[in-house]
C-alpha positions as MATLAB code, in Angstrom:
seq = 'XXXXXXXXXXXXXXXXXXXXXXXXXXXXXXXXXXXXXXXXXXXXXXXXXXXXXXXXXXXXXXXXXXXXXXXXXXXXXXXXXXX';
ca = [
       0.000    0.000    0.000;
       1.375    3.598   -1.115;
       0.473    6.392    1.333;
       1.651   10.058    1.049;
       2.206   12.418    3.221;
       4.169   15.721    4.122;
       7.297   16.652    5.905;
       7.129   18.740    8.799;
      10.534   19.176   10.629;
      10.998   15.531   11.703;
       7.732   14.509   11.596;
       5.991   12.771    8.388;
       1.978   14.067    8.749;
      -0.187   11.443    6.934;
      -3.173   12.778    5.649;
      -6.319   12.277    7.493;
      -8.288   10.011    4.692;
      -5.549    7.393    4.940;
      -5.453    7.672    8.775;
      -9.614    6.748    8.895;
      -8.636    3.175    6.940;
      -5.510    1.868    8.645;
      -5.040    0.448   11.898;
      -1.554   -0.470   13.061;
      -0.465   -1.217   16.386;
       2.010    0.635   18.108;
       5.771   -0.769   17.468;
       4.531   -1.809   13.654;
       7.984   -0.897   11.790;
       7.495    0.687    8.546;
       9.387    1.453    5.374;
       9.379    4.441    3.764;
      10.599    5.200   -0.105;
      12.139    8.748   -0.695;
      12.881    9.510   -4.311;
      16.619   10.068   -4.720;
      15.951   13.446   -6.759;
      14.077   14.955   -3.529;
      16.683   14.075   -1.256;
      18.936   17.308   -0.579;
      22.777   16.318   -0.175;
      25.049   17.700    2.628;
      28.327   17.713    2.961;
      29.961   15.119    4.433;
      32.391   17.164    6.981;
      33.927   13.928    8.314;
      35.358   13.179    4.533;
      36.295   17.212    4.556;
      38.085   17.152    7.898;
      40.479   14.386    6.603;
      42.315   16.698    4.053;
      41.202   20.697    5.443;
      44.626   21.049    6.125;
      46.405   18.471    5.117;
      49.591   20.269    3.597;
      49.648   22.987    6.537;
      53.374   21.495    7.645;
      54.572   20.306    4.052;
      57.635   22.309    3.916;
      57.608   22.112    0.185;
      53.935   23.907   -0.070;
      55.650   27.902   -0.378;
      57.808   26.590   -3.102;
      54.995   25.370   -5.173;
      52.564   27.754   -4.462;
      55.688   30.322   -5.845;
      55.390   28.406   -8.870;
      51.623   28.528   -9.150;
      51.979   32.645   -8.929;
      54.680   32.910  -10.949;
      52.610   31.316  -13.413;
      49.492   33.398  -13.084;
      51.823   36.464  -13.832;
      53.933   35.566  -16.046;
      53.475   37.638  -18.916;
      53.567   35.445  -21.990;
      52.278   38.269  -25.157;
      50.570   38.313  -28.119;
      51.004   39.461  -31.321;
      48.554   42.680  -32.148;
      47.527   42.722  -35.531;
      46.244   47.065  -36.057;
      45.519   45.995  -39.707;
];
C-alpha cells in the first residue's frame, strides 16, 4: 500500500483520509521510499576534515605555491595585428 504524506521538521503528517482506513499497532515498523531526486545532499564534513589542512606542515607547499603565482603572472604576449 502507497500512502503520502508531508514533511514537517521531523515529523511525516499522513493525511487524514488514509489515517480513517488503517489500523496499526504501536511498534509496527514501517518502510518508507524517498525519491533520490528529492533528497537534498550535505556535505559530508567527516570526509572534509580528513584533508582541510592536510599540507599545513609540508615544507615544500611555499615553493609550489611560488610556482603557481609565478605562473598566473607571467606575462607570456601576443602578437597585435592594427591591420
Amino acid at each position: 500500500m502507497k500512502i503520502q504524506g508531508i514533511i514537517k521538521g521531523n515529523t511525516i503528517e499522513l493525511s487524514d483520509v488514509v489515517l480513517d482506513k488503517i489500523v496499526l499497532p504501536d511498534g509496527v515498523k514501517i518502510s518508507i521510499e524517498i525519491p533520490d531526486d528529492l533528497i537534498i545532499k550535505r556535505p559530508k564534513w567527516q570526509e572534509w576534515e580528513s584533508i582541510i589542512g592536510l599540507w599545513k606542515d609540508d615544507p615544500e607547499i611555499d615553493e609550489i605555491f611560488d610556482i603557481i603565482d609565478q605562473g598566473r603572472h607571467q606575462d607570456l604576449g601576443r602578437e597585435v595585428n592594427l591591420d
